[in-house]
mmCIF file of C-alpha atoms in Angstrom:
data_model
loop_
_atom_site.group_PDB
_atom_site.id
_atom_site.type_symbol
_atom_site.label_atom_id
_atom_site.label_comp_id
_atom_site.label_asym_id
_atom_site.label_seq_id
_atom_site.Cartn_x
_atom_site.Cartn_y
_atom_site.Cartn_z
ATOM 1 C CA MET T 14 -33.291 -15.264 -22.958
ATOM 2 C CA ALA T 15 -31.549 -12.166 -24.221
ATOM 3 C CA THR T 16 -30.621 -11.255 -20.662
ATOM 4 C CA ASN T 17 -28.985 -14.629 -20.121
ATOM 5 C CA GLU T 18 -27.002 -14.226 -23.330
ATOM 6 C CA THR T 19 -25.844 -10.772 -22.231
ATOM 7 C CA ASN T 20 -24.754 -12.065 -18.843
ATOM 8 C CA SER T 21 -22.942 -14.980 -20.469
ATOM 9 C CA THR T 22 -21.141 -12.649 -22.843
ATOM 10 C CA SER T 23 -20.159 -10.357 -19.970
ATOM 11 C CA LEU T 24 -18.715 -13.253 -17.985
ATOM 12 C CA ASP T 25 -16.891 -14.546 -21.052
ATOM 13 C CA ASP T 26 -15.352 -11.101 -21.551
ATOM 14 C CA CYS T 27 -13.993 -11.243 -18.016
ATOM 15 C CA LYS T 28 -12.103 -14.493 -18.546
ATOM 16 C CA ALA T 29 -8.329 -14.238 -18.685
ATOM 17 C CA THR T 30 -6.934 -15.199 -22.075
ATOM 18 C CA ASN T 31 -3.719 -16.425 -20.435
ATOM 19 C CA LYS T 32 -5.012 -18.555 -17.589
ATOM 20 C CA ALA T 33 -1.544 -19.937 -16.792
ATOM 21 C CA LEU T 34 -0.271 -16.403 -16.145
ATOM 22 C CA TYR T 35 -3.120 -15.641 -13.752
ATOM 23 C CA THR T 36 -2.562 -18.965 -12.021
ATOM 24 C CA PHE T 37 1.024 -17.816 -11.449
ATOM 25 C CA TYR T 38 -0.266 -14.506 -10.055
ATOM 26 C CA ALA T 39 -2.529 -16.496 -7.714
ATOM 27 C CA ALA T 40 0.420 -18.617 -6.567
ATOM 28 C CA VAL T 41 2.387 -15.439 -5.761
ATOM 29 C CA MET T 42 -0.540 -14.093 -3.717
ATOM 30 C CA ILE T 43 -0.832 -17.383 -1.839
ATOM 31 C CA LEU T 44 2.875 -17.154 -1.006
ATOM 32 C CA ILE T 45 2.439 -13.552 0.166
ATOM 33 C CA ILE T 46 -0.491 -14.560 2.399
ATOM 34 C CA VAL T 47 1.367 -17.538 3.877
ATOM 35 C CA LEU T 48 4.448 -15.455 4.691
ATOM 36 C CA ALA T 49 2.948 -12.066 5.529
ATOM 37 C CA LEU T 50 -0.041 -13.041 7.654
ATOM 38 C CA PRO T 51 1.890 -14.747 10.491
ATOM 39 C CA LEU T 52 4.635 -12.106 10.239
ATOM 40 C CA ASN T 53 2.209 -9.216 10.628
ATOM 41 C CA ALA T 54 0.203 -11.072 13.269
ATOM 42 C CA SER T 55 3.364 -11.498 15.348
ATOM 43 C CA VAL T 56 4.192 -7.805 14.927
ATOM 44 C CA LEU T 57 0.644 -6.847 15.937
ATOM 45 C CA HIS T 58 0.913 -9.076 19.018
ATOM 46 C CA LEU T 59 4.170 -7.374 19.946
ATOM 47 C CA PHE T 60 2.727 -3.865 19.624
ATOM 48 C CA ILE T 61 -0.308 -4.687 21.751
ATOM 49 C CA PHE T 62 1.038 -6.964 24.473
ATOM 50 C CA LYS T 63 4.727 -6.054 24.705
ATOM 51 C CA LEU T 64 5.162 -2.439 23.611
ATOM 52 C CA LYS T 65 1.679 -1.227 24.615
ATOM 53 C CA PHE T 66 1.806 1.221 21.708
ATOM 54 C CA TRP T 67 -0.904 3.518 23.143
ATOM 55 C CA LYS T 68 1.417 4.434 26.018
ATOM 56 C CA SER T 69 4.458 4.966 23.818
ATOM 57 C CA ASN T 70 6.258 8.244 23.180
ATOM 58 C CA THR T 71 7.670 7.043 19.847
ATOM 59 C CA ASN T 72 6.368 6.211 16.382
ATOM 60 C CA ASN T 73 4.707 3.040 17.661
ATOM 61 C CA ILE T 74 1.201 4.429 17.186
ATOM 62 C CA PHE T 75 1.935 5.046 13.498
ATOM 63 C CA LEU T 76 3.614 1.671 13.127
ATOM 64 C CA PHE T 77 0.650 -0.066 14.763
ATOM 65 C CA ASN T 78 -1.691 1.533 12.224
ATOM 66 C CA LEU T 79 0.672 0.509 9.440
ATOM 67 C CA VAL T 80 0.603 -3.146 10.464
ATOM 68 C CA LEU T 81 -3.170 -2.941 10.929
ATOM 69 C CA ALA T 82 -3.511 -1.673 7.349
ATOM 70 C CA ASP T 83 -1.310 -4.528 6.123
ATOM 71 C CA ILE T 84 -3.390 -7.170 7.900
ATOM 72 C CA LEU T 85 -6.664 -5.763 6.569
ATOM 73 C CA LEU T 86 -5.150 -5.753 3.089
ATOM 74 C CA LEU T 87 -4.113 -9.395 3.478
ATOM 75 C CA PHE T 88 -7.719 -10.325 4.242
ATOM 76 C CA CYS T 89 -8.683 -9.109 0.744
ATOM 77 C CA LEU T 90 -6.148 -11.260 -1.075
ATOM 78 C CA PRO T 91 -7.947 -14.635 -0.831
ATOM 79 C CA ILE T 92 -10.786 -13.217 -2.978
ATOM 80 C CA ASN T 93 -8.327 -12.032 -5.614
ATOM 81 C CA THR T 94 -6.520 -15.349 -5.415
ATOM 82 C CA TYR T 95 -9.715 -17.330 -5.962
ATOM 83 C CA ASN T 96 -10.683 -15.228 -8.983
ATOM 84 C CA PHE T 97 -7.255 -15.581 -10.548
ATOM 85 C CA LEU T 98 -7.258 -19.352 -10.003
ATOM 86 C CA GLN T 99 -10.606 -19.514 -11.787
ATOM 87 C CA GLY T 100 -9.171 -17.445 -14.635
ATOM 88 C CA GLU T 101 -12.032 -15.015 -14.389
ATOM 89 C CA LEU T 102 -13.473 -12.207 -12.313
ATOM 90 C CA SER T 103 -16.248 -12.416 -9.783
ATOM 91 C CA GLY T 104 -19.718 -11.826 -11.150
ATOM 92 C CA ASN T 105 -20.811 -10.766 -7.657
ATOM 93 C CA TYR T 106 -20.705 -6.973 -7.919
ATOM 94 C CA LYS T 107 -21.177 -6.445 -4.168
ATOM 95 C CA VAL T 108 -18.151 -8.613 -3.381
ATOM 96 C CA CYS T 109 -16.199 -6.857 -6.132
ATOM 97 C CA LYS T 110 -16.999 -3.404 -4.784
ATOM 98 C CA ALA T 111 -16.257 -4.392 -1.194
ATOM 99 C CA MET T 112 -12.907 -5.892 -2.209
ATOM 100 C CA LEU T 113 -11.884 -2.836 -4.253
ATOM 101 C CA PHE T 114 -12.965 -0.537 -1.411
ATOM 102 C CA MET T 115 -10.777 -2.433 1.061
ATOM 103 C CA LEU T 116 -7.833 -2.535 -1.343
ATOM 104 C CA PHE T 117 -8.001 1.229 -1.948
ATOM 105 C CA LEU T 118 -8.551 2.065 1.722
ATOM 106 C CA ASN T 119 -5.814 -0.087 3.203
ATOM 107 C CA ARG T 120 -3.212 0.536 0.520
ATOM 108 C CA GLY T 121 -3.886 4.248 0.969
ATOM 109 C CA ALA T 122 -3.518 3.893 4.746
ATOM 110 C CA SER T 123 -0.260 1.984 4.337
ATOM 111 C CA ILE T 124 1.168 4.679 2.073
ATOM 112 C CA ALA T 125 -0.115 7.467 4.344
ATOM 113 C CA PHE T 126 1.432 6.075 7.528
ATOM 114 C CA LEU T 127 4.756 5.340 5.798
ATOM 115 C CA THR T 128 4.805 8.954 4.628
ATOM 116 C CA VAL T 129 3.888 10.370 8.037
ATOM 117 C CA ILE T 130 6.643 8.312 9.704
ATOM 118 C CA SER T 131 9.182 9.665 7.199
ATOM 119 C CA ILE T 132 7.990 13.259 7.669
ATOM 120 C CA ASP T 133 8.295 12.903 11.437
ATOM 121 C CA ARG T 134 11.844 11.588 11.043
ATOM 122 C CA TYR T 135 12.614 14.502 8.683
ATOM 123 C CA PHE T 136 11.577 17.074 11.297
ATOM 124 C CA LYS T 137 13.542 15.262 14.000
ATOM 125 C CA VAL T 138 16.740 15.391 11.944
ATOM 126 C CA VAL T 139 16.505 18.553 9.854
ATOM 127 C CA HIS T 140 14.481 20.763 12.253
ATOM 128 C CA PRO T 141 15.083 19.207 15.688
ATOM 129 C CA ASN T 142 14.122 22.334 17.636
ATOM 130 C CA ARG T 143 10.995 23.160 15.691
ATOM 131 C CA THR T 144 7.621 22.094 17.048
ATOM 132 C CA ASN T 145 5.547 20.380 14.398
ATOM 133 C CA LEU T 146 1.990 19.085 14.268
ATOM 134 C CA ILE T 147 3.002 15.455 13.809
ATOM 135 C CA ARG T 148 5.286 15.488 16.828
ATOM 136 C CA SER T 149 2.581 17.116 18.916
ATOM 137 C CA LEU T 150 -0.120 14.634 17.952
ATOM 138 C CA LYS T 151 1.771 11.399 17.516
ATOM 139 C CA LYS T 152 1.481 10.562 21.231
ATOM 140 C CA SER T 153 -2.285 10.502 20.849
ATOM 141 C CA PRO T 154 -4.551 8.660 18.423
ATOM 142 C CA GLN T 155 -5.981 11.827 16.855
ATOM 143 C CA ILE T 156 -3.701 12.009 13.840
ATOM 144 C CA SER T 157 -4.095 8.295 13.114
ATOM 145 C CA ILE T 158 -7.878 8.566 13.306
ATOM 146 C CA LEU T 159 -7.742 11.655 11.071
ATOM 147 C CA ILE T 160 -5.779 9.746 8.412
ATOM 148 C CA TRP T 161 -8.324 6.909 8.353
ATOM 149 C CA VAL T 162 -11.240 9.376 8.221
ATOM 150 C CA LEU T 163 -9.699 11.362 5.354
ATOM 151 C CA LEU T 164 -9.106 8.181 3.378
ATOM 152 C CA LEU T 165 -12.771 7.167 3.511
ATOM 153 C CA PRO T 166 -14.159 9.849 1.126
ATOM 154 C CA LEU T 167 -11.237 9.231 -1.234
ATOM 155 C CA THR T 168 -12.210 5.578 -1.414
ATOM 156 C CA VAL T 169 -15.946 6.106 -1.927
ATOM 157 C CA PRO T 170 -15.642 6.414 -5.770
ATOM 158 C CA THR T 171 -14.767 2.703 -5.912
ATOM 159 C CA MET T 172 -18.263 1.949 -4.592
ATOM 160 C CA LEU T 173 -20.210 4.191 -6.972
ATOM 161 C CA LYS T 174 -19.765 2.287 -10.218
ATOM 162 C CA ASP T 175 -20.691 -1.143 -11.479
ATOM 163 C CA PHE T 176 -17.943 -3.101 -13.209
ATOM 164 C CA ASP T 177 -18.174 -5.437 -16.167
ATOM 165 C CA CYS T 178 -15.089 -7.083 -14.707
ATOM 166 C CA CYS T 179 -13.707 -6.936 -11.197
ATOM 167 C CA ASN T 180 -10.129 -6.232 -12.270
ATOM 168 C CA SER T 181 -8.571 -4.488 -15.228
ATOM 169 C CA HIS T 182 -9.079 -7.331 -17.720
ATOM 170 C CA LYS T 183 -11.302 -6.108 -20.551
ATOM 171 C CA SER T 184 -12.716 -3.430 -18.273
ATOM 172 C CA ASP T 185 -14.504 -0.512 -19.918
ATOM 173 C CA VAL T 186 -13.026 2.017 -17.440
ATOM 174 C CA THR T 187 -10.572 3.425 -19.959
ATOM 175 C CA GLU T 188 -13.233 3.816 -22.634
ATOM 176 C CA SER T 189 -15.538 5.851 -20.398
ATOM 177 C CA LEU T 190 -12.766 7.740 -18.619
ATOM 178 C CA VAL T 191 -13.118 10.902 -20.690
ATOM 179 C CA LYS T 192 -16.825 11.263 -19.892
ATOM 180 C CA ASP T 193 -17.353 9.606 -16.506
ATOM 181 C CA ALA T 194 -16.621 11.788 -13.457
ATOM 182 C CA VAL T 195 -16.511 8.782 -11.111
ATOM 183 C CA ASP T 196 -13.830 7.113 -13.229
ATOM 184 C CA ILE T 197 -11.836 10.340 -13.384
ATOM 185 C CA ILE T 198 -11.967 10.804 -9.594
ATOM 186 C CA ARG T 199 -10.955 7.188 -9.014
ATOM 187 C CA GLU T 200 -7.945 7.478 -11.304
ATOM 188 C CA VAL T 201 -6.900 10.825 -9.781
ATOM 189 C CA VAL T 202 -7.033 9.247 -6.316
ATOM 190 C CA PHE T 203 -5.054 6.235 -7.524
ATOM 191 C CA PHE T 204 -2.180 8.331 -8.891
ATOM 192 C CA THR T 205 -2.065 11.066 -6.240
ATOM 193 C CA GLN T 206 -2.051 8.373 -3.543
ATOM 194 C CA ILE T 207 1.296 7.196 -4.915
ATOM 195 C CA LEU T 208 2.992 10.141 -6.649
ATOM 196 C CA ILE T 209 2.500 12.844 -4.001
ATOM 197 C CA PRO T 210 3.840 10.718 -1.100
ATOM 198 C CA PHE T 211 6.765 9.603 -3.263
ATOM 199 C CA THR T 212 7.652 13.253 -3.986
ATOM 200 C CA ILE T 213 7.493 14.028 -0.250
ATOM 201 C CA LEU T 214 9.723 11.049 0.532
ATOM 202 C CA VAL T 215 12.341 12.106 -2.005
ATOM 203 C CA TYR T 216 12.340 15.617 -0.513
ATOM 204 C CA CYS T 217 12.751 14.250 3.032
ATOM 205 C CA THR T 218 15.533 11.891 1.969
ATOM 206 C CA VAL T 219 17.545 14.558 0.174
ATOM 207 C CA HIS T 220 17.413 16.965 3.125
ATOM 208 C CA ILE T 221 18.228 14.267 5.695
ATOM 209 C CA VAL T 222 21.261 13.206 3.649
ATOM 210 C CA ILE T 223 22.374 16.849 3.368
ATOM 211 C CA ARG T 224 21.970 17.228 7.123
ATOM 212 C CA LEU T 225 24.050 14.100 7.710
ATOM 213 C CA ARG T 226 26.871 15.393 5.527
ATOM 214 C CA LYS T 227 26.911 18.772 7.260
ATOM 215 C CA LYS T 228 27.061 17.300 10.766
ATOM 216 C CA THR T 229 30.708 17.232 11.826
ATOM 217 C CA VAL T 230 30.318 16.699 15.565
ATOM 218 C CA GLY T 231 28.040 14.673 17.769
ATOM 219 C CA ASN T 232 26.484 11.261 17.398
ATOM 220 C CA LYS T 233 25.765 10.395 13.775
ATOM 221 C CA THR T 234 24.120 7.067 14.545
ATOM 222 C CA LYS T 235 20.581 8.460 14.747
ATOM 223 C CA LEU T 236 21.092 10.451 11.566
ATOM 224 C CA LYS T 237 22.300 7.376 9.705
ATOM 225 C CA ARG T 238 19.319 5.387 10.977
ATOM 226 C CA ALA T 239 17.027 8.155 9.734
ATOM 227 C CA VAL T 240 18.690 7.970 6.305
ATOM 228 C CA PHE T 241 18.266 4.187 6.238
ATOM 229 C CA LEU T 242 14.604 4.589 7.166
ATOM 230 C CA VAL T 243 13.631 7.013 4.429
ATOM 231 C CA ILE T 244 15.728 5.145 1.859
ATOM 232 C CA ALA T 245 13.996 1.899 2.868
ATOM 233 C CA VAL T 246 10.601 3.549 2.377
ATOM 234 C CA ILE T 247 11.643 4.925 -1.022
ATOM 235 C CA VAL T 248 12.852 1.483 -2.085
ATOM 236 C CA LEU T 249 9.533 0.030 -0.933
ATOM 237 C CA PHE T 250 7.657 2.615 -3.003
ATOM 238 C CA SER T 251 9.910 2.052 -6.013
ATOM 239 C CA VAL T 252 9.459 -1.721 -5.917
ATOM 240 C CA CYS T 253 5.795 -1.995 -4.902
ATOM 241 C CA PHE T 254 3.877 1.108 -5.935
ATOM 242 C CA LEU T 255 5.588 3.039 -8.738
ATOM 243 C CA PRO T 256 5.626 0.143 -11.262
ATOM 244 C CA CYS T 257 1.904 -0.337 -10.602
ATOM 245 C CA ALA T 258 1.237 3.362 -11.246
ATOM 246 C CA ILE T 259 3.217 3.281 -14.501
ATOM 247 C CA ALA T 260 1.368 0.160 -15.668
ATOM 248 C CA ARG T 261 -1.953 1.804 -14.809
ATOM 249 C CA MET T 262 -1.003 4.829 -16.892
ATOM 250 C CA VAL T 263 -0.143 2.579 -19.857
ATOM 251 C CA LEU T 264 -3.480 0.777 -19.457
ATOM 252 C CA LEU T 265 -5.375 4.073 -19.493
ATOM 253 C CA ILE T 266 -3.491 5.245 -22.572
ATOM 254 C CA ALA T 267 -4.274 1.930 -24.273
ATOM 255 C CA GLY T 268 -7.990 2.433 -23.673
ATOM 256 C CA VAL T 269 -8.159 6.122 -24.565
ATOM 257 C CA GLN T 270 -6.120 5.724 -27.761
ATOM 258 C CA GLY T 271 -7.978 2.587 -28.786
ATOM 259 C CA TRP T 272 -5.132 0.115 -28.923
ATOM 260 C CA SER T 273 -5.936 -3.218 -30.558
ATOM 261 C CA GLU T 274 -7.299 -5.973 -28.328
ATOM 262 C CA PRO T 275 -4.069 -8.033 -27.992
ATOM 263 C CA TYR T 276 -2.105 -4.975 -26.811
ATOM 264 C CA ARG T 277 -4.842 -3.995 -24.377
ATOM 265 C CA GLU T 278 -4.940 -7.526 -22.976
ATOM 266 C CA THR T 279 -1.164 -7.433 -22.521
ATOM 267 C CA ALA T 280 -1.381 -4.049 -20.763
ATOM 268 C CA ALA T 281 -4.168 -5.343 -18.495
ATOM 269 C CA ALA T 282 -2.228 -8.502 -17.609
ATOM 270 C CA ALA T 283 0.908 -6.442 -16.873
ATOM 271 C CA PHE T 284 -1.055 -4.119 -14.597
ATOM 272 C CA ASP T 285 -2.626 -7.033 -12.728
ATOM 273 C CA GLY T 286 0.820 -8.595 -12.258
ATOM 274 C CA LEU T 287 2.340 -5.390 -10.918
ATOM 275 C CA LEU T 288 -0.680 -4.921 -8.667
ATOM 276 C CA VAL T 289 0.107 -8.332 -7.202
ATOM 277 C CA LEU T 290 3.713 -7.152 -6.781
ATOM 278 C CA SER T 291 2.473 -4.165 -4.774
ATOM 279 C CA PHE T 292 1.086 -6.555 -2.140
ATOM 280 C CA ILE T 293 4.682 -7.467 -1.237
ATOM 281 C CA ASP T 294 4.761 -4.282 0.843
ATOM 282 C CA CYS T 295 3.056 -6.389 3.547
ATOM 283 C CA LEU T 296 6.328 -8.348 3.734
ATOM 284 C CA LEU T 297 8.643 -5.339 3.471
ATOM 285 C CA ASP T 298 6.967 -3.108 6.054
ATOM 286 C CA PRO T 299 8.494 -5.021 9.020
ATOM 287 C CA PHE T 300 11.915 -3.841 7.819
ATOM 288 C CA VAL T 301 10.615 -0.298 8.266
ATOM 289 C CA TYR T 302 9.762 -1.139 11.889
ATOM 290 C CA CYS T 303 13.350 -2.295 12.431
ATOM 291 C CA PHE T 304 14.789 0.889 10.903
ATOM 292 C CA CYS T 305 12.419 2.993 13.021
ATOM 293 C CA SER T 306 13.343 1.414 16.323
ATOM 294 C CA THR T 307 16.305 -0.656 17.429
ATOM 295 C CA LYS T 308 14.253 -1.417 20.547
ATOM 296 C CA PHE T 309 11.552 -2.991 18.399
ATOM 297 C CA LYS T 310 14.098 -5.081 16.506
ATOM 298 C CA ALA T 311 15.714 -6.344 19.714
ATOM 299 C CA LEU T 312 12.346 -7.085 21.309
ATOM 300 C CA TYR T 313 11.075 -8.933 18.238
ATOM 301 C CA LEU T 314 14.167 -11.139 18.028
ATOM 302 C CA SER T 315 14.170 -11.878 21.755
ATOM 303 C CA SER T 316 10.440 -12.712 21.723
ATOM 304 C CA TYR T 317 10.259 -14.919 18.631
ATOM 305 C CA PHE T 318 13.853 -15.905 17.846
ATOM 306 C CA PRO T 319 15.642 -16.048 21.228
ATOM 307 C CA PHE T 320 18.190 -18.525 19.839
ATOM 308 C CA LEU T 321 19.604 -15.740 17.665
ATOM 309 C CA GLY T 322 20.571 -13.796 20.748
#
């Protein structure tokens, strides 16, 4: 009987106090799924059947992995949507762990491939005559496989801990953070996954812009396209990932400093909302494809929107 009471209390603790807000979050995720799934499916079809990315000498291998990461991420959203519509978190810990594992893995892959694409463009523009590892390997699947393999051990900490709740709402993560190594590793991975790539992107952008300003002769079109690319990726990071990282930091501070329950609930709800916002990258990534390749843009329009031609 005591066990049943404990389980009931745990489930009650995981209920959202503002169910209307979480219903709104669920509606946003439904909209993202409805718009992003067919968009990314069409892009995936184009890479496989039209561009034959494995034979390409461009960034198409990276872009294919980026769209693959987006589609896998979209498959996780219905579970989140269902939980938010119910106003509570799943009591099924296996489902919770699997969902968090996929979210960490595929968001990390998305960020990693965006960063690699920007680094490759940086070397093309700023050091055009210098041989670099990315340029050497991008024609083969090795570097893409390496990225996925390296992400796996970084994602394992999400599978090593049971959760009272499957999202941040009334989670005890912040309370145990100072003494739980698994929690510490998970939070370090969460922040480094966002902050380090963002720093690299800013560095690449600054040097590409400087290179563009110094170039007085020759064709500037490719340089301008490179600038648009890295700026587009930075905007994507700034809109989707940085707000989520800031909200996560506030949530951790709220737990460690022992903020009162209403403030902690507000911080948790804000983090969950900005996490939902981060899923919009599945809609914004196709713009990166267009900035990467005018050929891709032309082929996409001619294949799916021929009337625009």
